[in-house]
Amino acid sequence: MASHSLALVLASLVAVSVAEPVKYLDCGSVVGKISSVDVIPCPKQPCELRKGESYTVNVTFTSDAASQTSKAIVHGVIAGVPIPFPIPNEDGCKSGIQCPIQQQKTYSYVNQLPVKTEYPSLKLVVEWELRDDNNKDYFCFKFPVQITS
Ligand SMILES: *[C@@H]1O[C@H](CO)[C@@H](O)[C@H](O)[C@H]1NC(C)=O
């Protein structure tokens, strides 16, 4: 039994350090298709976001449309009401994507989600969009989080 619990401890340590795909809902990806969404760290779901910390979000998607620009828009949805969730850099072309974006190419969008200390401790849904030149979504996904102190 001792070796069994050691294996469990090792497994949970690995879970802390390795990117785990989060369960998300697609909320209207129009000109792209998501292949994976990673939040780092997020060892268990819903992701626990600690105040004062910053989380890495890595979205891998394939584009269906070319675009010179890309712009990220993030909302926190509390009781069904979307509230703007500020991110340090909303330019997708400065978030791991090499622009112009070409059609039928796979990109990894990587950005930070800082959790401000003044945020209240509650459960909410984070909704993340990346838009092209025509304001169409390369991706839109949402996933539940718990903000804790
Ligand atoms: C983002 O995720 C993709 C797919 O899992 C992976 O290939 C890529 O290395 C990741 N990028 C970063 C910066 O973690």
Coordinates of N, CA and C and ligand atoms in Angstrom, one line a residue:
M1 N 0.8 -1.2 0.0 CA 0.0 0.0 0.0 C 0.9 1.3 0.0
A2 N 2.1 1.2 0.6 CA 2.9 2.3 0.7 C 3.3 2.8 -0.7
S3 N 3.7 1.8 -1.5 CA 4.1 2.2 -2.9 C 2.9 2.8 -3.7
H4 N 1.7 2.3 -3.3 CA 0.5 2.8 -4.0 C 0.3 4.3 -3.7
S5 N 0.5 4.6 -2.4 CA 0.2 6.0 -2.0 C 1.4 6.9 -2.6
L6 N 2.6 6.4 -2.6 CA 3.7 7.1 -3.2 C 3.3 7.5 -4.7
A7 N 2.8 6.5 -5.4 CA 2.4 6.7 -6.8 C 1.3 7.8 -6.9
L8 N 0.4 7.8 -5.9 CA -0.6 8.9 -5.9 C 0.0 10.2 -5.7
V9 N 1.0 10.3 -4.8 CA 1.6 11.6 -4.5 C 2.4 12.1 -5.7
L10 N 3.1 11.2 -6.4 CA 3.8 11.5 -7.6 C 2.9 12.0 -8.7
A11 N 1.8 11.3 -8.8 CA 0.8 11.6 -9.8 C 0.3 13.0 -9.6
S12 N 0.0 13.4 -8.3 CA -0.5 14.7 -8.1 C 0.5 15.8 -8.3
L13 N 1.8 15.5 -8.0 CA 2.9 16.4 -8.3 C 3.0 16.7 -9.8
V14 N 2.9 15.6 -10.6 CA 3.0 15.8 -12.0 C 1.8 16.7 -12.5
A15 N 0.6 16.4 -11.9 CA -0.5 17.2 -12.3 C -0.4 18.7 -12.0
V16 N 0.4 19.0 -11.0 CA 0.6 20.5 -10.7 C 1.5 21.1 -11.7
S17 N 2.5 20.4 -12.2 CA 3.5 21.1 -13.1 C 3.2 20.9 -14.6
V18 N 2.3 20.0 -15.0 CA 2.1 19.8 -16.4 C 0.8 20.4 -16.8
A19 N 0.9 21.0 -18.0 CA -0.3 21.6 -18.6 C -1.4 20.6 -18.8
E20 N -2.6 20.9 -18.2 CA -3.7 20.0 -18.3 C -4.8 20.7 -19.2
P21 N -5.3 20.0 -20.2 CA -6.4 20.6 -21.0 C -7.6 20.9 -20.1
V22 N -8.1 22.1 -20.1 CA -9.3 22.3 -19.3 C -10.6 22.0 -20.2
K23 N -11.6 21.6 -19.4 CA -12.9 21.4 -20.1 C -13.5 22.7 -20.3
Y24 N -13.9 23.0 -21.6 CA -14.4 24.3 -22.0 C -15.6 24.1 -22.9
L25 N -16.4 25.1 -23.0 CA -17.5 25.1 -23.9 C -17.2 26.1 -25.1
D26 N -17.4 25.7 -26.3 CA -17.2 26.6 -27.4 C -18.4 27.6 -27.4
C27 N -18.1 28.9 -27.4 CA -19.3 29.9 -27.4 C -19.3 30.6 -28.7
G28 N -18.9 30.0 -29.8 CA -19.2 30.6 -31.1 C -17.9 30.9 -31.9
S29 N -17.0 29.9 -32.0 CA -15.8 30.0 -32.9 C -16.4 30.0 -34.3
V30 N -16.1 31.1 -35.1 CA -16.7 31.3 -36.4 C -15.7 31.0 -37.5
V31 N -14.5 31.7 -37.4 CA -13.5 31.5 -38.4 C -12.3 30.8 -38.0
G32 N -12.6 29.8 -37.0 CA -11.5 29.0 -36.5 C -12.0 27.8 -35.8
K33 N -11.1 26.9 -35.5 CA -11.6 25.7 -34.8 C -10.5 25.4 -33.7
I34 N -11.0 25.3 -32.4 CA -10.2 25.1 -31.3 C -9.7 23.6 -31.2
S35 N -8.4 23.4 -31.0 CA -8.0 22.0 -30.8 C -7.7 21.7 -29.3
S36 N -7.2 22.7 -28.6 CA -7.0 22.5 -27.1 C -7.0 23.8 -26.4
V37 N -7.3 23.8 -25.1 CA -7.2 25.0 -24.2 C -6.5 24.5 -23.0
D38 N -5.4 25.1 -22.7 CA -4.6 24.8 -21.5 C -4.6 26.0 -20.6
V39 N -4.8 25.8 -19.3 CA -4.6 26.8 -18.3 C -3.6 26.3 -17.3
I40 N -2.5 27.1 -17.1 CA -1.4 26.7 -16.3 C -1.1 27.6 -15.2
P41 N -1.1 27.2 -13.9 CA -1.5 25.9 -13.5 C -3.0 25.8 -13.2
C42 N -3.5 24.6 -13.4 CA -4.9 24.3 -13.1 C -5.0 22.8 -12.9
P43 N -4.4 22.4 -11.7 CA -4.4 20.9 -11.4 C -5.7 20.3 -11.3
K44 N -6.7 21.0 -10.8 CA -8.1 20.4 -10.8 C -9.1 21.4 -11.2
Q45 N -10.2 20.9 -11.7 CA -11.2 21.8 -12.3 C -12.5 21.8 -11.4
P46 N -13.2 22.9 -11.4 CA -12.9 24.1 -12.0 C -11.6 24.8 -11.6
C47 N -10.9 25.5 -12.5 CA -9.6 26.1 -12.1 C -9.7 27.0 -10.9
E48 N -8.8 26.9 -10.0 CA -8.8 27.8 -8.9 C -7.8 28.9 -9.2
L49 N -8.3 30.1 -9.2 CA -7.5 31.3 -9.5 C -7.2 32.1 -8.2
R50 N -5.9 32.1 -7.8 CA -5.6 32.8 -6.5 C -5.4 34.3 -6.8
K51 N -5.9 35.1 -5.9 CA -5.7 36.5 -6.1 C -4.2 36.9 -6.0
G52 N -3.8 37.8 -6.9 CA -2.4 38.2 -6.9 C -1.5 37.3 -7.8
E53 N -2.1 36.2 -8.3 CA -1.3 35.4 -9.2 C -1.7 35.6 -10.6
S54 N -0.8 35.0 -11.5 CA -1.1 35.1 -12.9 C -1.1 33.8 -13.5
Y55 N -2.0 33.5 -14.4 CA -2.2 32.2 -15.0 C -1.9 32.3 -16.5
T56 N -1.4 31.2 -17.1 CA -1.1 31.2 -18.5 C -2.2 30.4 -19.2
V57 N -2.7 31.0 -20.3 CA -3.7 30.4 -21.1 C -3.1 30.1 -22.4
N58 N -3.2 28.9 -22.9 CA -2.7 28.5 -24.2 C -3.8 27.8 -25.0
V59 N -4.2 28.5 -26.1 CA -5.3 28.0 -26.9 C -4.7 27.7 -28.3
T60 N -4.8 26.4 -28.6 CA -4.4 26.0 -30.0 C -5.6 25.9 -30.9
F61 N -5.5 26.6 -32.0 CA -6.7 26.6 -32.9 C -6.2 26.6 -34.4
T62 N -7.0 26.2 -35.3 CA -6.8 26.3 -36.7 C -7.6 27.4 -37.3
S63 N -7.0 28.3 -38.1 CA -7.8 29.4 -38.6 C -8.4 29.1 -39.9
D64 N -9.6 29.6 -40.1 CA -10.3 29.4 -41.4 C -10.4 30.7 -42.2
A65 N -9.7 31.8 -41.7 CA -9.7 33.0 -42.4 C -8.4 33.7 -42.2
A66 N -8.0 34.5 -43.2 CA -6.7 35.2 -43.1 C -7.1 36.6 -42.4
S67 N -6.1 37.1 -41.7 CA -6.3 38.4 -41.0 C -5.0 39.1 -40.7
Q68 N -5.0 40.4 -40.8 CA -3.8 41.1 -40.5 C -3.6 41.3 -39.0
T69 N -4.7 41.4 -38.3 CA -4.7 41.6 -36.9 C -5.5 40.6 -36.1
S70 N -5.3 40.6 -34.8 CA -6.2 39.8 -34.0 C -6.3 40.4 -32.6
K71 N -7.5 40.4 -32.1 CA -7.7 41.1 -30.8 C -8.4 40.2 -29.8
A72 N -7.9 40.1 -28.6 CA -8.6 39.3 -27.6 C -9.5 40.1 -26.8
I73 N -10.6 39.5 -26.4 CA -11.6 40.1 -25.5 C -12.0 39.1 -24.5
V74 N -11.8 39.5 -23.2 CA -12.1 38.5 -22.1 C -13.2 39.1 -21.2
H75 N -14.1 38.2 -20.9 CA -15.2 38.6 -19.9 C -15.2 37.6 -18.8
G76 N -15.6 38.1 -17.6 CA -16.0 37.3 -16.5 C -17.5 37.3 -16.4
V77 N -18.1 36.1 -16.5 CA -19.6 36.1 -16.5 C -20.0 35.7 -15.1
I78 N -20.7 36.7 -14.4 CA -21.1 36.5 -13.1 C -22.6 36.5 -13.1
A79 N -23.2 35.4 -12.7 CA -24.7 35.2 -12.7 C -25.3 35.6 -14.0
G80 N -24.6 35.2 -15.1 CA -25.1 35.4 -16.5 C -24.8 36.8 -17.0
V81 N -24.1 37.7 -16.2 CA -23.8 39.0 -16.7 C -22.3 39.1 -17.1
P82 N -22.0 39.4 -18.4 CA -20.6 39.5 -18.8 C -20.0 40.8 -18.3
I83 N -18.8 40.7 -17.6 CA -18.1 41.9 -17.1 C -16.7 41.9 -17.8
P84 N -16.3 43.0 -18.3 CA -14.9 43.0 -19.0 C -13.8 42.6 -17.9
F85 N -13.0 41.6 -18.4 CA -11.9 41.1 -17.5 C -10.6 41.6 -18.2
P86 N -10.0 42.6 -17.6 CA -8.8 43.2 -18.3 C -7.6 42.2 -18.4
I87 N -7.0 42.1 -19.5 CA -5.7 41.4 -19.7 C -4.7 42.4 -20.1
P88 N -3.4 42.1 -19.7 CA -2.3 43.1 -20.0 C -2.1 43.4 -21.5
N89 N -2.3 42.4 -22.4 CA -2.1 42.6 -23.8 C -3.2 42.0 -24.6
E90 N -4.0 42.8 -25.2 CA -5.2 42.3 -26.0 C -4.8 42.0 -27.4
D91 N -3.5 42.3 -27.8 CA -3.1 42.1 -29.2 C -2.7 40.6 -29.4
G92 N -3.5 39.9 -30.1 CA -3.2 38.5 -30.3 C -1.9 38.3 -31.1
C93 N -1.5 39.3 -31.9 CA -0.3 39.2 -32.7 C 0.9 39.3 -31.8
K94 N 0.7 39.7 -30.5 CA 1.8 39.8 -29.6 C 1.7 38.7 -28.5
S95 N 0.8 37.7 -28.8 CA 0.5 36.7 -27.8 C 0.8 35.3 -28.5
G96 N 2.0 35.2 -29.0 CA 2.3 33.8 -29.5 C 1.9 33.6 -31.0
I97 N 1.1 34.5 -31.6 CA 0.7 34.3 -32.9 C 1.5 35.2 -33.9
Q98 N 1.9 34.6 -34.9 CA 2.7 35.4 -35.9 C 1.7 35.9 -37.0
C99 N 1.6 37.2 -37.1 CA 0.6 37.8 -38.0 C 1.4 38.3 -39.3
P100 N 0.7 38.4 -40.4 CA -0.7 38.1 -40.6 C -1.1 36.6 -40.4
I101 N -2.3 36.4 -40.0 CA -2.8 35.1 -39.8 C -3.2 34.5 -41.1
Q102 N -2.7 33.3 -41.4 CA -3.1 32.7 -42.7 C -4.2 31.7 -42.5
Q103 N -4.8 31.4 -43.6 CA -5.9 30.4 -43.6 C -5.3 29.0 -43.4
Q104 N -6.1 28.1 -42.8 CA -5.7 26.7 -42.6 C -4.3 26.5 -42.0
K105 N -4.1 27.4 -41.0 CA -2.8 27.2 -40.3 C -3.2 27.0 -38.8
T106 N -2.3 26.3 -38.1 CA -2.6 26.1 -36.7 C -1.7 27.0 -35.9
Y107 N -2.3 27.7 -34.9 CA -1.6 28.7 -34.1 C -1.9 28.3 -32.6
S108 N -0.9 28.7 -31.8 CA -1.1 28.7 -30.3 C -1.1 30.1 -29.8
Y109 N -2.2 30.5 -29.3 CA -2.3 31.8 -28.6 C -2.0 31.6 -27.2
V110 N -1.0 32.3 -26.7 CA -0.5 32.2 -25.3 C -0.6 33.5 -24.6
N111 N -1.3 33.6 -23.5 CA -1.4 34.9 -22.8 C -1.6 34.7 -21.3
Q112 N -1.5 35.8 -20.6 CA -1.6 35.7 -19.2 C -2.9 36.2 -18.7
L113 N -3.4 35.6 -17.6 CA -4.6 36.0 -17.0 C -4.3 36.4 -15.5
P114 N -4.0 37.7 -15.3 CA -3.7 38.1 -13.9 C -5.0 38.3 -13.1
V115 N -4.9 37.8 -11.9 CA -6.0 37.8 -11.0 C -5.7 38.9 -9.9
K116 N -6.5 40.0 -10.0 CA -6.2 41.1 -9.1 C -6.6 40.8 -7.7
T117 N -5.9 41.4 -6.7 CA -6.2 41.1 -5.3 C -7.6 41.7 -4.9
E118 N -8.1 42.7 -5.7 CA -9.3 43.3 -5.3 C -10.6 42.6 -5.8
Y119 N -10.3 41.5 -6.6 CA -11.4 40.7 -7.1 C -12.1 40.0 -5.9
P120 N -13.4 39.9 -6.0 CA -14.1 39.1 -5.0 C -13.9 37.6 -5.1
S121 N -14.0 36.9 -4.0 CA -13.8 35.4 -4.0 C -15.2 34.9 -4.5
L122 N -15.3 34.4 -5.7 CA -16.5 33.8 -6.2 C -16.2 32.9 -7.3
K123 N -17.3 32.2 -7.7 CA -17.2 31.3 -8.9 C -17.7 32.1 -10.0
L124 N -17.0 32.0 -11.2 CA -17.5 32.7 -12.3 C -17.1 32.0 -13.6
V125 N -17.6 32.4 -14.7 CA -17.2 31.8 -16.0 C -16.3 32.8 -16.7
V126 N -15.2 32.3 -17.2 CA -14.3 33.2 -18.0 C -14.6 32.9 -19.5
E127 N -14.9 33.9 -20.2 CA -15.2 33.8 -21.6 C -14.1 34.5 -22.4
W128 N -13.5 33.8 -23.3 CA -12.3 34.4 -24.0 C -12.5 34.3 -25.5
E129 N -12.4 35.4 -26.2 CA -12.6 35.5 -27.6 C -11.3 36.0 -28.3
L130 N -11.1 35.6 -29.5 CA -10.0 36.2 -30.3 C -10.7 36.6 -31.7
R131 N -10.6 37.9 -32.0 CA -11.3 38.3 -33.2 C -10.4 38.7 -34.3
D132 N -10.8 38.5 -35.6 CA -10.0 38.9 -36.7 C -10.4 40.3 -37.2
D133 N -9.8 40.7 -38.4 CA -10.1 42.0 -38.9 C -11.5 42.4 -39.1
N134 N -12.4 41.4 -39.3 CA -13.8 41.6 -39.5 C -14.6 41.4 -38.2
N135 N -13.9 41.4 -37.1 CA -14.6 41.2 -35.8 C -15.3 39.9 -35.7
K136 N -14.8 38.9 -36.4 CA -15.3 37.5 -36.3 C -14.4 36.7 -35.4
D137 N -15.0 35.8 -34.6 CA -14.2 35.1 -33.7 C -13.4 33.9 -34.3
Y138 N -12.1 34.0 -34.1 CA -11.3 32.8 -34.4 C -11.6 31.7 -33.4
F139 N -11.8 32.2 -32.1 CA -12.3 31.3 -31.1 C -13.1 32.0 -30.1
C140 N -14.0 31.3 -29.5 CA -14.7 31.8 -28.3 C -14.9 30.5 -27.4
F141 N -14.3 30.6 -26.2 CA -14.6 29.5 -25.3 C -14.8 30.0 -24.0
K142 N -15.5 29.2 -23.2 CA -15.7 29.6 -21.8 C -15.4 28.4 -20.8
F143 N -14.9 28.7 -19.7 CA -14.6 27.7 -18.7 C -14.9 28.3 -17.3
P144 N -15.4 27.4 -16.4 CA -15.7 27.9 -15.0 C -14.4 28.0 -14.2
V145 N -14.3 29.0 -13.3 CA -13.2 29.2 -12.4 C -13.7 29.6 -11.0
Q146 N -12.9 29.4 -10.0 CA -13.2 29.8 -8.7 C -12.0 30.7 -8.2
I147 N -12.4 32.0 -7.9 CA -11.4 32.9 -7.4 C -11.3 32.7 -5.9
T148 N -10.0 32.6 -5.4 CA -9.8 32.4 -4.0 C -8.7 33.3 -3.5
S149 N -8.6 33.5 -2.2 CA -7.6 34.4 -1.7 C -6.4 33.6 -1.2
Ligands
LIG1 C1 0.5 25.4 -26.3 O1 -0.1 24.2 -26.6 C2 0.3 23.5 -27.8 C3 -0.6 22.3 -27.9 O2 -0.7 21.5 -26.8 C4 1.8 23.2 -27.6 O3 2.2 22.5 -28.8 C5 2.6 24.4 -27.3 O4 3.9 24.1 -27.1 C6 2.0 25.2 -26.2 N1 2.7 26.5 -26.1 C7 3.2 26.9 -24.9 C8 4.0 28.2 -24.9 O5 3.1 26.3 -23.8

